[in-house]
Short mmCIF file of C-alpha atoms and ligand atoms in Angstrom, two decimals:
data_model
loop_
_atom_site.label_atom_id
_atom_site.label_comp_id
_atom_site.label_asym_id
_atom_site.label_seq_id
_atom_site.Cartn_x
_atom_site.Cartn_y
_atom_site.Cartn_z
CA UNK A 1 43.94 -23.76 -7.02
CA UNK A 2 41.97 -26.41 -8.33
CA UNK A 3 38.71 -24.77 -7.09
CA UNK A 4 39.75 -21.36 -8.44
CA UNK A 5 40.19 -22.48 -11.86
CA UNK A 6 37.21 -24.12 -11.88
CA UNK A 7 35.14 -21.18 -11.27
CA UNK A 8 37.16 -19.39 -13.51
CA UNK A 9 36.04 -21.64 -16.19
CA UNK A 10 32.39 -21.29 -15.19
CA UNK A 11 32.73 -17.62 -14.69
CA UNK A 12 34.62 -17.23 -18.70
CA UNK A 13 31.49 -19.93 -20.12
CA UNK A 14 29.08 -17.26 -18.58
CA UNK A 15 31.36 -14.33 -20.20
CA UNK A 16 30.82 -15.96 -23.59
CA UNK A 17 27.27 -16.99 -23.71
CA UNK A 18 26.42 -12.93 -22.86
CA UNK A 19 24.80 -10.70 -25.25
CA UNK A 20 23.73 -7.18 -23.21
CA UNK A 21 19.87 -6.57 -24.67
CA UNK A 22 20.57 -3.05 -23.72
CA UNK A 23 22.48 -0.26 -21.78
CA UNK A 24 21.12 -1.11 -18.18
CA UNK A 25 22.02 -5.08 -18.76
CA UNK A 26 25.42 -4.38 -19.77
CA UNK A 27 26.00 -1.98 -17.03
CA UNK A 28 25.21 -4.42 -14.80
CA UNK A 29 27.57 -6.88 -16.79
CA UNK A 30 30.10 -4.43 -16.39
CA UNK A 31 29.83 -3.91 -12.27
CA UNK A 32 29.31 -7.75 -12.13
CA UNK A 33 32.70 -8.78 -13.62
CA UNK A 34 34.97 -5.98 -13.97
CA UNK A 35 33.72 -3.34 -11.06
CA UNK A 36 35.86 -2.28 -8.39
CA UNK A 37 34.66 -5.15 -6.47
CA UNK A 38 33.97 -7.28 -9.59
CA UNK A 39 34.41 -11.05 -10.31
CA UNK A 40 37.73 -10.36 -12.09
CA UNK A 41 39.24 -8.63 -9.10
CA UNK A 42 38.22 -10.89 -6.78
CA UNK A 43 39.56 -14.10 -8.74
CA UNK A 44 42.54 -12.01 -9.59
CA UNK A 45 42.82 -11.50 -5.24
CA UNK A 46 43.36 -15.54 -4.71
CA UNK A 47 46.63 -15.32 -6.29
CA UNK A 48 48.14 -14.52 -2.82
CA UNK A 49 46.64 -18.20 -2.08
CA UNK A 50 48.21 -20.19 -4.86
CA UNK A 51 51.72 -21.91 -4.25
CA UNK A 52 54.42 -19.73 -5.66
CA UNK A 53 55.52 -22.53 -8.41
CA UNK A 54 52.18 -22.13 -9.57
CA UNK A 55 51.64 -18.52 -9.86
CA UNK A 56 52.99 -17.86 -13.20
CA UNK A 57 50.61 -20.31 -14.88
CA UNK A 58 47.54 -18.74 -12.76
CA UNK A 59 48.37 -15.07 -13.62
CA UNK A 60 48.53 -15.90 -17.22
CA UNK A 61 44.99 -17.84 -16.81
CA UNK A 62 43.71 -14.81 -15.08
CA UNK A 63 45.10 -12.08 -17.50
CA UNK A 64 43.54 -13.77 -20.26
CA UNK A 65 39.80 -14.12 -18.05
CA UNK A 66 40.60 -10.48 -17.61
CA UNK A 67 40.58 -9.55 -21.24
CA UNK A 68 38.22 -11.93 -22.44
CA UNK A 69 35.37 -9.92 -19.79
CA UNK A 70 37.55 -6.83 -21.23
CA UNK A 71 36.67 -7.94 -24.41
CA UNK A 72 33.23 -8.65 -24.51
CA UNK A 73 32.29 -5.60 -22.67
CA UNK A 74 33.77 -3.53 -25.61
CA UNK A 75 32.36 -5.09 -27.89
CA UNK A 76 29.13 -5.42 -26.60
CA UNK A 77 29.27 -1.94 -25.97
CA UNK A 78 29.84 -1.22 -29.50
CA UNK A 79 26.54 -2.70 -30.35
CA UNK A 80 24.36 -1.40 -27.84
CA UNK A 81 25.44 1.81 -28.84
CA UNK A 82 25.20 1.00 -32.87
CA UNK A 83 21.19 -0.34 -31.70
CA UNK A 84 20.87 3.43 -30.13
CA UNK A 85 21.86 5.24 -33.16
CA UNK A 86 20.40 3.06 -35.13
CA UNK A 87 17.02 3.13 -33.30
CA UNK A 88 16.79 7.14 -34.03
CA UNK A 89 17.29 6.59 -37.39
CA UNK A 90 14.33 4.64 -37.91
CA UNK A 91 11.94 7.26 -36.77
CA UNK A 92 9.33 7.72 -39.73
CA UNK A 93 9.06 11.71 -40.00
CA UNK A 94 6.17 10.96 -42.39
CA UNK A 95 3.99 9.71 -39.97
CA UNK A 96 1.84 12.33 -38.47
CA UNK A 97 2.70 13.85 -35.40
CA UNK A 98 0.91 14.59 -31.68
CA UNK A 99 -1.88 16.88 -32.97
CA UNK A 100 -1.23 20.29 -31.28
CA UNK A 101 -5.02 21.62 -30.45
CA UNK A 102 -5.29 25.41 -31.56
CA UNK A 103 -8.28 27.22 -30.49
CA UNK A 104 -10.63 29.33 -33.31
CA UNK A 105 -12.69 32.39 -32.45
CA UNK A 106 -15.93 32.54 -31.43
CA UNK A 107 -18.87 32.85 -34.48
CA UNK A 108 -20.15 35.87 -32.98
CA UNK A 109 -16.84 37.50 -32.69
CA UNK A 110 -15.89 36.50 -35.86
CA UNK A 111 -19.06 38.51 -36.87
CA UNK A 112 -18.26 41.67 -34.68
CA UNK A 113 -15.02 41.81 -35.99
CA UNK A 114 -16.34 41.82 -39.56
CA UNK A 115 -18.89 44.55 -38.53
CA UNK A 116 -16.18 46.82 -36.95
CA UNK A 117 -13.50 46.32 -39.84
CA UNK A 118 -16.05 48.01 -41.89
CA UNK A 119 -16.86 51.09 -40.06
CA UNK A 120 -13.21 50.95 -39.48
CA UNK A 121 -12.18 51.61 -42.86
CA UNK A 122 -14.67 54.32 -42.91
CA UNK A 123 -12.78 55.89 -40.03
CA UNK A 124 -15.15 55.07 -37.20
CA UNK A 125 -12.79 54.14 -34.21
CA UNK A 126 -13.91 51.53 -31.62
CA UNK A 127 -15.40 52.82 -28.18
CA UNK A 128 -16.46 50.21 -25.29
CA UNK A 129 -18.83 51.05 -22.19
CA UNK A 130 -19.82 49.39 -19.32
CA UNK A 131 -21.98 46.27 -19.03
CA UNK A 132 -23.07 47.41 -15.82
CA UNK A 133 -24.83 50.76 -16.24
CA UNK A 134 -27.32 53.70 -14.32
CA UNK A 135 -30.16 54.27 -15.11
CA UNK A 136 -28.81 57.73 -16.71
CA UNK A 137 -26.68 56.45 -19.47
CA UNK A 138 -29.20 53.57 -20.12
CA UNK A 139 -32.16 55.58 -20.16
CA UNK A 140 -33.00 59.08 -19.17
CA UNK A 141 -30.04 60.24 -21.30
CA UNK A 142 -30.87 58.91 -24.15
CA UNK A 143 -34.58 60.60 -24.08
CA UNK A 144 -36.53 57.75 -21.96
CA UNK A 145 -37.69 60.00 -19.11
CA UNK A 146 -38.88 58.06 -15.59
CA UNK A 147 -42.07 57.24 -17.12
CA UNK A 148 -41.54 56.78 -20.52
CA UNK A 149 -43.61 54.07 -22.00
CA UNK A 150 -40.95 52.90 -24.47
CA UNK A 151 -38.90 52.00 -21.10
CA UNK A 152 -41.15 48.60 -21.76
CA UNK A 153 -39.98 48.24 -24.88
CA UNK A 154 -36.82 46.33 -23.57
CA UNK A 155 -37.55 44.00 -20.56
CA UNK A 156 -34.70 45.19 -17.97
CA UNK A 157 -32.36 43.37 -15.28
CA UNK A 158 -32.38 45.88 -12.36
CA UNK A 159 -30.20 44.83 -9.24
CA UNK A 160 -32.58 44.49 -6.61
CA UNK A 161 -30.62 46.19 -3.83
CA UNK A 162 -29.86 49.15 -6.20
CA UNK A 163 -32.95 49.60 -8.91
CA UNK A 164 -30.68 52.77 -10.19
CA UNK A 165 -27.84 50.09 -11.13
CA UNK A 166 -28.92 47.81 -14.29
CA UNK A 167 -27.52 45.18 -16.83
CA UNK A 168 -27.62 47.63 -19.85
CA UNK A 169 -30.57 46.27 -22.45
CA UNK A 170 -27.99 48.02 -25.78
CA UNK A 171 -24.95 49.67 -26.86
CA UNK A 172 -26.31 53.03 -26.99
CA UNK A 173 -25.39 53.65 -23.42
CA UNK A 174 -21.80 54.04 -24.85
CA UNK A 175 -23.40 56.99 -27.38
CA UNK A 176 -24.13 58.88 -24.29
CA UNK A 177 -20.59 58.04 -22.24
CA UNK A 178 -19.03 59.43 -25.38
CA UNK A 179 -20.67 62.33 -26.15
CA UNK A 180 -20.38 63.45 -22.54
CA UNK A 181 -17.07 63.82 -22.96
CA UNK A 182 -17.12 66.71 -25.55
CA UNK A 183 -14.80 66.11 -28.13
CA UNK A 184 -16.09 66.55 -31.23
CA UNK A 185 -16.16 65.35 -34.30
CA UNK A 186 -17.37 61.79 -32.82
CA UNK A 187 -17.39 59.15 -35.18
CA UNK A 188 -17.66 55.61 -32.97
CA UNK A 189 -18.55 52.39 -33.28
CA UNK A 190 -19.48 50.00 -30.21
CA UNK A 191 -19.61 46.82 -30.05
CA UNK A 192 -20.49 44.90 -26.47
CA UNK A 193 -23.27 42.58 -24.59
CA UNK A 194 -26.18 43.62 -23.83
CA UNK A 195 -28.88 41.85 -21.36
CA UNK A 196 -32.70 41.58 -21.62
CA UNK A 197 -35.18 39.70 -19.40
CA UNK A 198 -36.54 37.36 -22.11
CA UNK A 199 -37.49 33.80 -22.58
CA UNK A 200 -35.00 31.71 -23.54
CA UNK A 201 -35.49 29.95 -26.77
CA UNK A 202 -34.38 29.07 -30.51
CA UNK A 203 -34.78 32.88 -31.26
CA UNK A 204 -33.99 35.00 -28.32
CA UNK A 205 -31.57 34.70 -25.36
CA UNK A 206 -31.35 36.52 -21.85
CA UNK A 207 -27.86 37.94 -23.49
CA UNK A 208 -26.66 39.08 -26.84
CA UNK A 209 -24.70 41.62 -29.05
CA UNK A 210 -24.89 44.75 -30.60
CA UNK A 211 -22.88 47.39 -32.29
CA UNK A 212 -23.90 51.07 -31.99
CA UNK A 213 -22.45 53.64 -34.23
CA UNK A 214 -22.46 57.36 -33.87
CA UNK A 215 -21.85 60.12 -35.98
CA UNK A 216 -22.00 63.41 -34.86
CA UNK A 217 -20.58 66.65 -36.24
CA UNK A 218 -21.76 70.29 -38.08
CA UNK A 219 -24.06 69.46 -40.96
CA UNK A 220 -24.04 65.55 -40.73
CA UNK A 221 -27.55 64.61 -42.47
CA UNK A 222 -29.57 61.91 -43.20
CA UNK A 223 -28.22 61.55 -46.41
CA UNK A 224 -24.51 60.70 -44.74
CA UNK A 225 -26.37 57.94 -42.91
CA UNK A 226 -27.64 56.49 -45.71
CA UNK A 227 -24.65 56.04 -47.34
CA UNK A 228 -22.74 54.93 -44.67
CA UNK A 229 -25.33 52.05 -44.29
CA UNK A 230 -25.67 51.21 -47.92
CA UNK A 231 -21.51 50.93 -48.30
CA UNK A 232 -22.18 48.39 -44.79
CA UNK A 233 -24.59 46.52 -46.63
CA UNK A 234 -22.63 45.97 -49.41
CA UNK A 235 -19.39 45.29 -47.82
CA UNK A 236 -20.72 42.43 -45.86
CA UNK A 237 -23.48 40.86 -47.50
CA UNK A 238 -22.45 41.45 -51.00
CA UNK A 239 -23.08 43.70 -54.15
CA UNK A 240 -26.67 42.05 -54.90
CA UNK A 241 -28.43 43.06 -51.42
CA UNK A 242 -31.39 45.46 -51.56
CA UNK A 243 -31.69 47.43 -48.90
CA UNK A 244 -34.88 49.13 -47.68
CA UNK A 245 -35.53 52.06 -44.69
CA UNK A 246 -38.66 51.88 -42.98
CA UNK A 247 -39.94 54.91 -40.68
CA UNK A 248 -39.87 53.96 -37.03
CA UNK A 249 -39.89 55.15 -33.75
CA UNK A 250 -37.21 55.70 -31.25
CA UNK A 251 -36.52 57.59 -28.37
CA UNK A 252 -33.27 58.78 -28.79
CA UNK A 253 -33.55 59.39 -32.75
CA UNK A 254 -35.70 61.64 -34.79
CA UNK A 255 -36.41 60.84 -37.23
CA UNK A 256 -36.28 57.03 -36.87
CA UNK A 257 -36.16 54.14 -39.40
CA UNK A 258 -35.18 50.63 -39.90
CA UNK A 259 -32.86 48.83 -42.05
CA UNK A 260 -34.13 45.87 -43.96
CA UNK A 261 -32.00 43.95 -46.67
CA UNK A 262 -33.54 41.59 -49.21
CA UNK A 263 -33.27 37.94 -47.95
CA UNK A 264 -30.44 36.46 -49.23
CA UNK A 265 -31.25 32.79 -49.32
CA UNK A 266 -34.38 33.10 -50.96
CA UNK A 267 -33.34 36.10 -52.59
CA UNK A 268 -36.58 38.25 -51.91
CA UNK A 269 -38.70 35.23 -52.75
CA UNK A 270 -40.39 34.85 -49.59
CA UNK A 271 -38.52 31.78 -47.45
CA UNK A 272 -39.30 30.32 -43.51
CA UNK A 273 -36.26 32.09 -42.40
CA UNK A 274 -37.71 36.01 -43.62
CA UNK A 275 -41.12 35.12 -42.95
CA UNK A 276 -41.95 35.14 -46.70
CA UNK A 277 -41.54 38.65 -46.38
CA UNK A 278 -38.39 38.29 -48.94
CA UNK A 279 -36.95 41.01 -46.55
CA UNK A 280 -34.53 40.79 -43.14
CA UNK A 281 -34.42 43.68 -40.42
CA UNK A 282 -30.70 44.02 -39.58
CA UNK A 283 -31.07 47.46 -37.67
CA UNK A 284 -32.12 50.53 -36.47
CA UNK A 285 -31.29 53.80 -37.10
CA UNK A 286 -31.87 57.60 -37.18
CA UNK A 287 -30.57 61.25 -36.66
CA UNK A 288 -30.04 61.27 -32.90
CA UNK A 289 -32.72 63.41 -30.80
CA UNK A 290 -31.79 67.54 -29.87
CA UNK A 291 -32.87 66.32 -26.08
CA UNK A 292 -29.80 63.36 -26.09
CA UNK A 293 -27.59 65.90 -27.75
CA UNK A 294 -28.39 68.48 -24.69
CA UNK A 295 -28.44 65.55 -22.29
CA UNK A 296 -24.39 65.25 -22.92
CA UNK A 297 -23.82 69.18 -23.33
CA UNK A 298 -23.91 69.19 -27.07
CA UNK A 299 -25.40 72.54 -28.49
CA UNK A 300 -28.32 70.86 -31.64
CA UNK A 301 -27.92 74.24 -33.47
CA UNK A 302 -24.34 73.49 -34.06
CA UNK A 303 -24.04 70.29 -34.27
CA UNK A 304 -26.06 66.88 -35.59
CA UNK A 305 -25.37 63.53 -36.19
CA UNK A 306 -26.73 60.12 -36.89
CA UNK A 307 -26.75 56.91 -35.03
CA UNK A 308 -27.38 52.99 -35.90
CA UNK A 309 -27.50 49.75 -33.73
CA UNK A 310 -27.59 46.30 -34.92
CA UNK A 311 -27.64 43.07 -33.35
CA UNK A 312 -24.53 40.27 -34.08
CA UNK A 313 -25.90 37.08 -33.36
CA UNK A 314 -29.12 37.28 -36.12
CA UNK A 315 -25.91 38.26 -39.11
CA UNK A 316 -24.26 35.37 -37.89
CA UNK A 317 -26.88 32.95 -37.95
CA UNK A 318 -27.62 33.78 -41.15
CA UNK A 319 -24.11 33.69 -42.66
CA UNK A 320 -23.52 30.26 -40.88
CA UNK A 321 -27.03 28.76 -41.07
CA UNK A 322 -27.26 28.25 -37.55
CA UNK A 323 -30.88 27.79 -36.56
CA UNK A 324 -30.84 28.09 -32.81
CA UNK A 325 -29.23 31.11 -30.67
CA UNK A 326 -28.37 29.06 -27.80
CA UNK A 327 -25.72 27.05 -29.43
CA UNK A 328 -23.62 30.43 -29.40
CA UNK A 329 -23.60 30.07 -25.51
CA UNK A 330 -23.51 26.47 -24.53
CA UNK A 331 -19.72 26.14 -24.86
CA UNK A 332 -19.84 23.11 -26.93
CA UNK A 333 -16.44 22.81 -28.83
CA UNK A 334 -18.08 20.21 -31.00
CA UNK A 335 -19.68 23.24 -32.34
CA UNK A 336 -17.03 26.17 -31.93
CA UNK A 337 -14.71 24.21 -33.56
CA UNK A 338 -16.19 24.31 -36.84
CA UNK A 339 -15.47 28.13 -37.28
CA UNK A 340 -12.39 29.48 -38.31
CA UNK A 341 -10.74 33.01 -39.13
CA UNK A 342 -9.85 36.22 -36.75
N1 LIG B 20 -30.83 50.69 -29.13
C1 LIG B 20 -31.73 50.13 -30.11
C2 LIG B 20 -32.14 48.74 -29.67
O1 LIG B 20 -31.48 48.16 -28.87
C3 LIG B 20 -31.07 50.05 -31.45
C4 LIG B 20 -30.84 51.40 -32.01
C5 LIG B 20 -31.80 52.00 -32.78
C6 LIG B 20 -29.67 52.06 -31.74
C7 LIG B 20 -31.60 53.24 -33.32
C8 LIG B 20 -29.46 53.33 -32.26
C9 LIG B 20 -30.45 53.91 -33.07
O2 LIG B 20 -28.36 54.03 -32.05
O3 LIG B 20 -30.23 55.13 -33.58
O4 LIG B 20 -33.11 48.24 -30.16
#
């Protein structure tokens, strides 16, 4: 009995002297004293050992170690939960949170979509073609016969097991896959990538961009190209631009010209970036040839029409004063992240 009360004694020191620092230590208060095979049941157990005159005083002793382990779990409870609560409360909601990293567009299809918008509002729907192309739709369609000298004029990818089968070198493969379908009026505009076998460098890449437009109905005249391409101008590069046609030469076109507009940073002064020409070629142009018209099945005496292609990367250099092409393909998000819009 002696023994028993003894260790009671230590057991209800050890009771008083806790404080639970959290949930886990005062679970493991809880299984330690009052569990199912916990301090207070065991204690409580010995009465069967203590001399029956004696048993009144020990239950009493024992009730009360009961309640004060009781007791202190409660209210230790109480205050671990109070700490809980109280720990949400103190979160600072004006401290800023996990930054959430949301991708941007690319610079050159930021530019392509500004390009197609345009037309758009002018009705021109978008038509895509393939990157992978014949020789037809590349070429001999579009008025550059087997031997055609101005086949040179753009340095081709051919697949070497299959010279018929090339990376296309512009949009206007997409005129042709149109047009062959016969359903006219055809007002388009294409916009894609488009591969040529050139050095690499500040200037020019193996790859790059272009949108084609096409225009083909009865009486559709030089006249409606112009003015398609001035209202282009002006939409994206601004009421000030001068724009200038020169006569050119292409294949598929007749006749041919191509667009300049008056540099914008130097504003026709002359500048490194226009040559100290004052003036930037953005395109080419013309009323498309009888031969590509017949080519698709397209009678020329009923019908003409005009088409244009332009390049995307050299606009968006210039309206981001970029200075080298390649930095559009490197993948560098150091750099792509600094562009933003759809
Ligand atoms: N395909 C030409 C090129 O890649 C651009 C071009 C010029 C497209 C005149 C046309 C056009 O549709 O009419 O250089």
């Amino acid at each position: 009995m002696e023994e028993i009360l003894s260790q009671v004694k230590a057991y209800s020191e050890e009771i008083t002297s806790f404080t639970a620092s959290d949930a886990d230590s005062l679970e493991q208060f809880r299984i330690r004293f009052l569990g199912v095979k916990g301090i207070v049941k065991a204690m409580m157990g010995e009465m069967k050992n203590v001399p029956v005159d004696q048993k009144k005083e020990f239950g009493q002793t024992m009730n009360g170690f009961k309640q004060l382990a009781e007791e202190k779990f409660a209210t230790e409870k109480e205050r671990i939960d109070l700490m809980g609560a109280g720990a949400a409360e103190q979160i600072d909601f004006t401290l800023p949170g996990t930054p959430l990293p949301t991708g941007s567009r690319h610079p050159v299809t930021l530019m392509r979509n500004r390009i197609v918008e345009i037309f758009q509002r002018l009705s021109f729907t978008v038509a895509e073609g393939p990157e992978i192309e014949d020789d037809w739709h590349n070429f001999t369609a579009l008025n550059l016969d087997e031997n055609h000298p101005a086949r040179d004029m753009q340095d081709t990818f051919y697949l070497s097991t299959d010279p018929a089968i090339l990376l296309r070198t512009h949009t206007s493969n997409v005129q042709i896959r149109e047009m062959e379908k016969q359903q006219l009026p055809i007002r388009i505009i294409c916009p894609g990538r488009v591969y040529r076998n050139e050095t690499i460098s500040a200037r020019s890449h193996c790859f790059f961009h272009q949108v084609e437009g096409l225009y083909i109905d009865e009486n559709v005249s030089f006249a409606d190209l112009k003015q398609t391409l001035y209202f282009f101008v002006r939409e994206m590069f601004g009421e000030d631009v001068k724009v200038r046609f020169r006569p050119s030469y292409f294949p598929f076109t007749e006749p041919s010209a191509e667009m300049d507009i008056s540099c914008m940073l130097c504003k026709g002064d002359g500048c490194a970036v226009c040559k100290r020409t004052g003036w930037l070629e953005i395109l080419g142009c013309g009323m498309v040839h009888p031969n590509v018209l017949k080519n698709c099945g397209i009678d020329p005496e009923k019908y003409t029409g005009f088409a244009f292609g332009m390049g995307v990367e050299r606009p968006a250099l210039l309206k981001y004063g970029i200075t080298d092409i390649r930095l559009f393909s490197e993948n560098d998000v150091r750099f792509l992240e600094q562009f933003s819009g759809i």
